[in-house]
MMTF fields as JSON, N, C-alpha, C and O atoms, coordinates in Angstrom:
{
  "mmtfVersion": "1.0.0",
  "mmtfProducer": "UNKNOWN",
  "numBonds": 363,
  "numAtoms": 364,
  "numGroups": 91,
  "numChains": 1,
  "numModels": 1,
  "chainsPerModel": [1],
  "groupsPerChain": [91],
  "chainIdList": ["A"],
  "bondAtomList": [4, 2, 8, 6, 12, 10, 16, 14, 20, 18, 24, 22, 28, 26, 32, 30, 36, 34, 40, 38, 44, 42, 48, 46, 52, 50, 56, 54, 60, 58, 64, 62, 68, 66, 72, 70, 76, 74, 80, 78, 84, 82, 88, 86, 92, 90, 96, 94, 100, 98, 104, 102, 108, 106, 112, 110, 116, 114, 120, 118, 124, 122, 128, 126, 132, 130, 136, 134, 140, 138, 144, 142, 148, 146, 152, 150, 156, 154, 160, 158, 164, 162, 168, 166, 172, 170, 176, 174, 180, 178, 184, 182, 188, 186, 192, 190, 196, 194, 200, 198, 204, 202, 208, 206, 212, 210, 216, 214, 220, 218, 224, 222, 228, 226, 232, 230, 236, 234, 240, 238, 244, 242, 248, 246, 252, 250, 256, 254, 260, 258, 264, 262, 268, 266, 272, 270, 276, 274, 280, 278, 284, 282, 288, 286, 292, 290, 296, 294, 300, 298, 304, 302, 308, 306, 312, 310, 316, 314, 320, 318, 324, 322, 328, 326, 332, 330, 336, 334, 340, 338, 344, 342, 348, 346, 352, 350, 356, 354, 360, 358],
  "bondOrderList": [1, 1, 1, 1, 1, 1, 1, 1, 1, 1, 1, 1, 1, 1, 1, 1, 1, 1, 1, 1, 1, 1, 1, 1, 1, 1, 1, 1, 1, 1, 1, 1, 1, 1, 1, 1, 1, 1, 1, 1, 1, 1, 1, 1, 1, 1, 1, 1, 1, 1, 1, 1, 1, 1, 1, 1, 1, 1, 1, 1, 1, 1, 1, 1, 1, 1, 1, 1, 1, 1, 1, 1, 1, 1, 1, 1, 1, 1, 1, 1, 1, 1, 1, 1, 1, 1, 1, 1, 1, 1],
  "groupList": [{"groupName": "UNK", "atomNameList": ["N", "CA", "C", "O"], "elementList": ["N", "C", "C", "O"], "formalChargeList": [0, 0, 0, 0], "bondAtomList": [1, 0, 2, 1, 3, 2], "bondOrderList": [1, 1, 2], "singleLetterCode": "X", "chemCompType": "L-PEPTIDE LINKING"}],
  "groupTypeList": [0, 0, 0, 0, 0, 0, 0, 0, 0, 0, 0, 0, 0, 0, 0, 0, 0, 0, 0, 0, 0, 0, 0, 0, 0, 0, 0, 0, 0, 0, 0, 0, 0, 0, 0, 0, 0, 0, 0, 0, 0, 0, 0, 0, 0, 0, 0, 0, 0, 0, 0, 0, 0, 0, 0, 0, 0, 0, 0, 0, 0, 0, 0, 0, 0, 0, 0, 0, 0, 0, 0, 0, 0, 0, 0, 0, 0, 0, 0, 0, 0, 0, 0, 0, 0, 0, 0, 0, 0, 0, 0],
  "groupIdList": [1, 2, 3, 4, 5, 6, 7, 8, 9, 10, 11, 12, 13, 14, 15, 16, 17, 18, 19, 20, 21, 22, 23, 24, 25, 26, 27, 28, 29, 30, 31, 32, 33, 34, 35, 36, 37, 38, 39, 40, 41, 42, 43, 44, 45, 46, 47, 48, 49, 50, 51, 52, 53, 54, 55, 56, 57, 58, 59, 60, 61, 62, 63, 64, 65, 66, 67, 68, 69, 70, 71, 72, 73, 74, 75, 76, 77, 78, 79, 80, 81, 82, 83, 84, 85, 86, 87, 88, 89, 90, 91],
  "secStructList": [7, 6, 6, 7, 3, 3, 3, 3, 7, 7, 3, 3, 7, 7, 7, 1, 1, 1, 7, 7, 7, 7, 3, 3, 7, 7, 3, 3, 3, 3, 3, 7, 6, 6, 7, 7, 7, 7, 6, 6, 7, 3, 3, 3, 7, 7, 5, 7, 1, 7, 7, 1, 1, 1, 7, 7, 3, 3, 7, 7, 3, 3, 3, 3, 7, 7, 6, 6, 2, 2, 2, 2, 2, 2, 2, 2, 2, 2, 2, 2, 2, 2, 2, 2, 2, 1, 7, 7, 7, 7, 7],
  "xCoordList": [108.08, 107.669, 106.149, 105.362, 105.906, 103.992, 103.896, 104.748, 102.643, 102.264, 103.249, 103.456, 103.634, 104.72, 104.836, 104.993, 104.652, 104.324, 105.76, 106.201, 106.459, 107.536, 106.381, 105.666, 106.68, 105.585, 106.953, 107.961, 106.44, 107.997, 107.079, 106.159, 107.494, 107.028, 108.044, 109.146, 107.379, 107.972, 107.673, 106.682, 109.075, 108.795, 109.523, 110.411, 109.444, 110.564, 110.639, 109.828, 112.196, 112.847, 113.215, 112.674, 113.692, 114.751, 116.048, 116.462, 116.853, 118.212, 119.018, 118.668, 119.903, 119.958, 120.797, 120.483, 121.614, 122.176, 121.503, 121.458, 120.916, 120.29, 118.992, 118.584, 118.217, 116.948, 116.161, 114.936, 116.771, 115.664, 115.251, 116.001, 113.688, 113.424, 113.359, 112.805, 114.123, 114.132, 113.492, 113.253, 113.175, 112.485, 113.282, 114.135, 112.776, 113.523, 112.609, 111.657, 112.721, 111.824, 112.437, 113.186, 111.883, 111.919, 111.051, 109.831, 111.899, 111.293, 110.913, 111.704, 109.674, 109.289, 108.239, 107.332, 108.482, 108.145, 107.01, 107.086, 106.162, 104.692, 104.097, 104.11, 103.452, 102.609, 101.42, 101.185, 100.498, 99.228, 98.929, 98.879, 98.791, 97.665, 96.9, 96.956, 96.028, 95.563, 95.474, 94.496, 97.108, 97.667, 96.725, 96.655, 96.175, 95.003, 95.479, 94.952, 96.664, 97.13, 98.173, 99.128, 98.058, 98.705, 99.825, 100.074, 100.31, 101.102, 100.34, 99.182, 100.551, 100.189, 99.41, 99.485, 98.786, 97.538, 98.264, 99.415, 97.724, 97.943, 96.942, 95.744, 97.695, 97.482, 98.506, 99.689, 97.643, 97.73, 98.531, 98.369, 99.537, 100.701, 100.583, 100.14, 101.064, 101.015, 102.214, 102.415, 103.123, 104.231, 103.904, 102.805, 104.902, 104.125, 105.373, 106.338, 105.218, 106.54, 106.938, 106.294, 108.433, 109.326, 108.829, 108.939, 108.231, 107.715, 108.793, 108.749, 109.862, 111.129, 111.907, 111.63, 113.303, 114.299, 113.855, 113.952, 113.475, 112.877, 112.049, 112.264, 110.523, 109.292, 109.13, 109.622, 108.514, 108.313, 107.177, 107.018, 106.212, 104.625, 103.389, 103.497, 102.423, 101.206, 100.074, 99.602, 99.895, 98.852, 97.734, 97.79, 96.953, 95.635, 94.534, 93.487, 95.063, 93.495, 94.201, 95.188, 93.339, 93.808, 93.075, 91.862, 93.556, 93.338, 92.664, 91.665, 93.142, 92.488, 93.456, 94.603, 92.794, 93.143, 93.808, 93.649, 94.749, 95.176, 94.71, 94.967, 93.835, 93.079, 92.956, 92.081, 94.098, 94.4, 94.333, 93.815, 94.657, 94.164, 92.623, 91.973, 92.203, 90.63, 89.93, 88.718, 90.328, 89.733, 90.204, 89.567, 91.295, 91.847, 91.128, 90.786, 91.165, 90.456, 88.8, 88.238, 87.993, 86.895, 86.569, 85.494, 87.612, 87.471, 88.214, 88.101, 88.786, 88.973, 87.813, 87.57, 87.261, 85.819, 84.971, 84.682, 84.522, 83.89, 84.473, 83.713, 85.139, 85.312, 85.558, 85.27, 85.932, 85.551, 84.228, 83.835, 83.303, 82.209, 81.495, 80.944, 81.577, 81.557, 82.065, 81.709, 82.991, 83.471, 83.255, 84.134, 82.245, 81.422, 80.171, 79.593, 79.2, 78.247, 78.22, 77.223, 79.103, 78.891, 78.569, 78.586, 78.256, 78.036, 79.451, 80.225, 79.814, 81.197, 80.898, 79.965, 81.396, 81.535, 80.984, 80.855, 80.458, 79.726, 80.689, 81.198, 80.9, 81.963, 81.303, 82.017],
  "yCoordList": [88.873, 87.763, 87.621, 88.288, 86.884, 87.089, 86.048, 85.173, 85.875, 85.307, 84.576, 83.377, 85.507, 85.303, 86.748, 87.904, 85.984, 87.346, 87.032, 85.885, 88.016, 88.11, 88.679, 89.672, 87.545, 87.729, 87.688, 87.002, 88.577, 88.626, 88.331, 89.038, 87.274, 87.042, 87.431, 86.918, 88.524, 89.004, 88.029, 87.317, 88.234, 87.681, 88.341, 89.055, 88.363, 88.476, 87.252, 86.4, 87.447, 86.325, 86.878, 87.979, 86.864, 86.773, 86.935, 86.285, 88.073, 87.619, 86.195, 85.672, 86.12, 84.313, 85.032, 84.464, 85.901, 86.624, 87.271, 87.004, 88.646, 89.69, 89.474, 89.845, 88.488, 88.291, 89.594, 89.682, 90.259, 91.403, 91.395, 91.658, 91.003, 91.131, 91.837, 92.927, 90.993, 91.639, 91.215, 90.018, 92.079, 91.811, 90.885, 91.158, 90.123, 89.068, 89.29, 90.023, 88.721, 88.373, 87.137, 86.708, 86.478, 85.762, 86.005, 86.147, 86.056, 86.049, 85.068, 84.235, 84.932, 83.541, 83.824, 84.653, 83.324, 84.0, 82.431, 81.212, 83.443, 82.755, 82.706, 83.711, 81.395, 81.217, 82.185, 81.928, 83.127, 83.419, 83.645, 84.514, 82.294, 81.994, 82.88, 82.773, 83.934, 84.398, 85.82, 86.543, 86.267, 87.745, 88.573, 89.79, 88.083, 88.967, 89.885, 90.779, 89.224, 90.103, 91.055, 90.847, 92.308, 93.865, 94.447, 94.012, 95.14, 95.55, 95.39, 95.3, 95.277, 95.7, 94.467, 94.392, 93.578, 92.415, 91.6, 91.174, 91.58, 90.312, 88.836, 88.683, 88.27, 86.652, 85.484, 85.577, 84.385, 83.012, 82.307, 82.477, 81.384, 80.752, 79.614, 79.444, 78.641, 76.865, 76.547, 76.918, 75.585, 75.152, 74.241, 73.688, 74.007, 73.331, 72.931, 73.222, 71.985, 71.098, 72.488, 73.514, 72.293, 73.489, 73.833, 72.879, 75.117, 75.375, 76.071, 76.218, 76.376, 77.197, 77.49, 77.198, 78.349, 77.933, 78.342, 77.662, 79.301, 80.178, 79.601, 78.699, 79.947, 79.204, 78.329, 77.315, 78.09, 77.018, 76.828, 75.946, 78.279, 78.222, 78.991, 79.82, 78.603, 78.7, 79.872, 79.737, 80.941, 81.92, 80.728, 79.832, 80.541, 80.103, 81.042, 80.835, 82.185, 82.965, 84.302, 84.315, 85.44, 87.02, 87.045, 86.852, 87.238, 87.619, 89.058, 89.276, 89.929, 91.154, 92.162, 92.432, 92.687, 93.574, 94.884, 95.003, 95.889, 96.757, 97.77, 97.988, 98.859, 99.722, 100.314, 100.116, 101.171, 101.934, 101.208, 101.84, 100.057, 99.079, 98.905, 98.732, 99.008, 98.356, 99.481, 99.277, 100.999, 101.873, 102.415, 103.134, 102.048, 101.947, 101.046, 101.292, 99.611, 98.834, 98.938, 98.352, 99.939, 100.314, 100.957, 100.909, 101.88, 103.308, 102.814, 103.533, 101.826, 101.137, 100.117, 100.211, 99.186, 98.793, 99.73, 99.461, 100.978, 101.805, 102.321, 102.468, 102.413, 103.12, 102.161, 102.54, 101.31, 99.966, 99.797, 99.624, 99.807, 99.655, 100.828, 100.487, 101.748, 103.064, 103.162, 103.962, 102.104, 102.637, 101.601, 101.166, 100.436, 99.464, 99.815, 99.093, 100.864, 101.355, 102.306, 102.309, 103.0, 104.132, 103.709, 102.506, 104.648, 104.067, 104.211, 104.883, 103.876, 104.352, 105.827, 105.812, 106.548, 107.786, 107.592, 106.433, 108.764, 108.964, 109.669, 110.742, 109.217, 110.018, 110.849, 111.473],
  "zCoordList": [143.422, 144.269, 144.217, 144.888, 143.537, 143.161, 143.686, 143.534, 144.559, 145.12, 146.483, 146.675, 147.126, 148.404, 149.09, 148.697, 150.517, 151.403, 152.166, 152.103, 152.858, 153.541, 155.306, 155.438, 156.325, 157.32, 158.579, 158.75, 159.117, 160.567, 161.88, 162.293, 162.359, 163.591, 164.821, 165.014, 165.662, 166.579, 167.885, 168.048, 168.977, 170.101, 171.174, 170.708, 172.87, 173.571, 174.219, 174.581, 174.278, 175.071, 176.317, 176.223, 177.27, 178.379, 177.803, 176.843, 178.588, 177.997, 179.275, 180.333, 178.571, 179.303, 180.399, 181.445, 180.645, 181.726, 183.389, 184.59, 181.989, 182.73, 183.401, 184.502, 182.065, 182.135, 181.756, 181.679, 181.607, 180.693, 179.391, 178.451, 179.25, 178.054, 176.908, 176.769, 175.804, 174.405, 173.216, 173.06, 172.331, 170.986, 169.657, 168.813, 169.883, 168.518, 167.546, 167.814, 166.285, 164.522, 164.642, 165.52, 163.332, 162.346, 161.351, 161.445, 160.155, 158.728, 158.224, 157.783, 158.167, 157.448, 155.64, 155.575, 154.946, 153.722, 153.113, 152.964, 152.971, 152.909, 151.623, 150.914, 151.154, 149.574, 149.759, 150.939, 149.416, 149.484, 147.759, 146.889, 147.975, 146.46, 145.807, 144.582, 146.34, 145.627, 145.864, 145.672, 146.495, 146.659, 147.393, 147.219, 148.014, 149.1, 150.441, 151.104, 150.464, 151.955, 151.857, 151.109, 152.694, 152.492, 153.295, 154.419, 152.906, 154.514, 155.332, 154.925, 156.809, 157.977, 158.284, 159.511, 157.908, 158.085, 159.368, 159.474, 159.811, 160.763, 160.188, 159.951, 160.152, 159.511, 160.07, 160.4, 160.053, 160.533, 159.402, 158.194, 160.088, 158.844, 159.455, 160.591, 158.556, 158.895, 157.966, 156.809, 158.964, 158.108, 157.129, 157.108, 156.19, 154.502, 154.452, 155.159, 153.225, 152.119, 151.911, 152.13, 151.322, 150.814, 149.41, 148.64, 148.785, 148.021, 146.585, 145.363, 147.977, 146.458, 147.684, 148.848, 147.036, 148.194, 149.675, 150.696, 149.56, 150.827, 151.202, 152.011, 150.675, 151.066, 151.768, 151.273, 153.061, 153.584, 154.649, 155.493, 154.242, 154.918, 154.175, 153.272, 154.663, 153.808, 154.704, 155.833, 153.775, 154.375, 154.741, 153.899, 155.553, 156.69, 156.318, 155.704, 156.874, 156.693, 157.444, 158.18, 156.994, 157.466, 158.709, 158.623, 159.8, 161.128, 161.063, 161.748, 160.334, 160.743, 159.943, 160.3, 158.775, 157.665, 158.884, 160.099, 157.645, 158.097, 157.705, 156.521, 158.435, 158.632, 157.323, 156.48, 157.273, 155.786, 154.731, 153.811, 154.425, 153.238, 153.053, 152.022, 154.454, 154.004, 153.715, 153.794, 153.297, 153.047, 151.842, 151.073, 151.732, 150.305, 148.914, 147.757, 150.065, 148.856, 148.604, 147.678, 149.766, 149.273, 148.546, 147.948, 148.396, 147.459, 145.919, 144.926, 145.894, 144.716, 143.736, 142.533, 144.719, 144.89, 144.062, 142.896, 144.752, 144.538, 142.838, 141.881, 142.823, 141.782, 140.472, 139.337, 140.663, 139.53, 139.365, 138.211, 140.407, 140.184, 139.088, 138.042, 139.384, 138.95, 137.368, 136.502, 137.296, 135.356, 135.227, 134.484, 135.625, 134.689, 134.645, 133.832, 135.308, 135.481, 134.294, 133.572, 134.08, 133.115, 131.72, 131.459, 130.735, 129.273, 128.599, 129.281, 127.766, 127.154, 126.194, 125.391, 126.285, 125.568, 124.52, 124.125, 123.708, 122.506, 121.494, 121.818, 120.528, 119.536, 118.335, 117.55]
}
């Protein structure tokens, strides 16, 4: 699924009886164009034209990265940087 995020929006309702609240989802499965968002992210969705059978909303913008990713992708950062810095080996 490249370029499609699977995003679950949680809610509680009332039960229509008891009235005690419970935890619902919905799965809503999202375009992000240019594969930027990770597990855990909290991000903003906007409904869109139907993109493929599923599809039917558009990543907005990342609300707020998930902790362990953003230290992940520094130390990846870092280290790309690092093997374009170097010289290539001497034979």
């Amino acid at each position: 699924m490249d370029k499609t995020r699977r995003v679950e929006v949680s809610r509680l309702v009332p039960h229509p009886k008891y009235g005690k609240y419970m935890k619902r989802r919905t799965i809503c499965y999202v375009h992000d164009e240019r594969n930027e968002t990770r597990v855990g992210d909290l991000v903003e969705i906007m409904e869109t034209r139907p993109l493929s059978k599923q599809k039917r909303w558009r990543l907005v913008r990342i609300l707020r990265k998930a902790p362990a990713h953003e230290e992940a992708d520094a130390r990846i950062a870092a280290a790309e940087g690092q093997a374009q810095s170097d010289p290539p080996p001497a034979e």
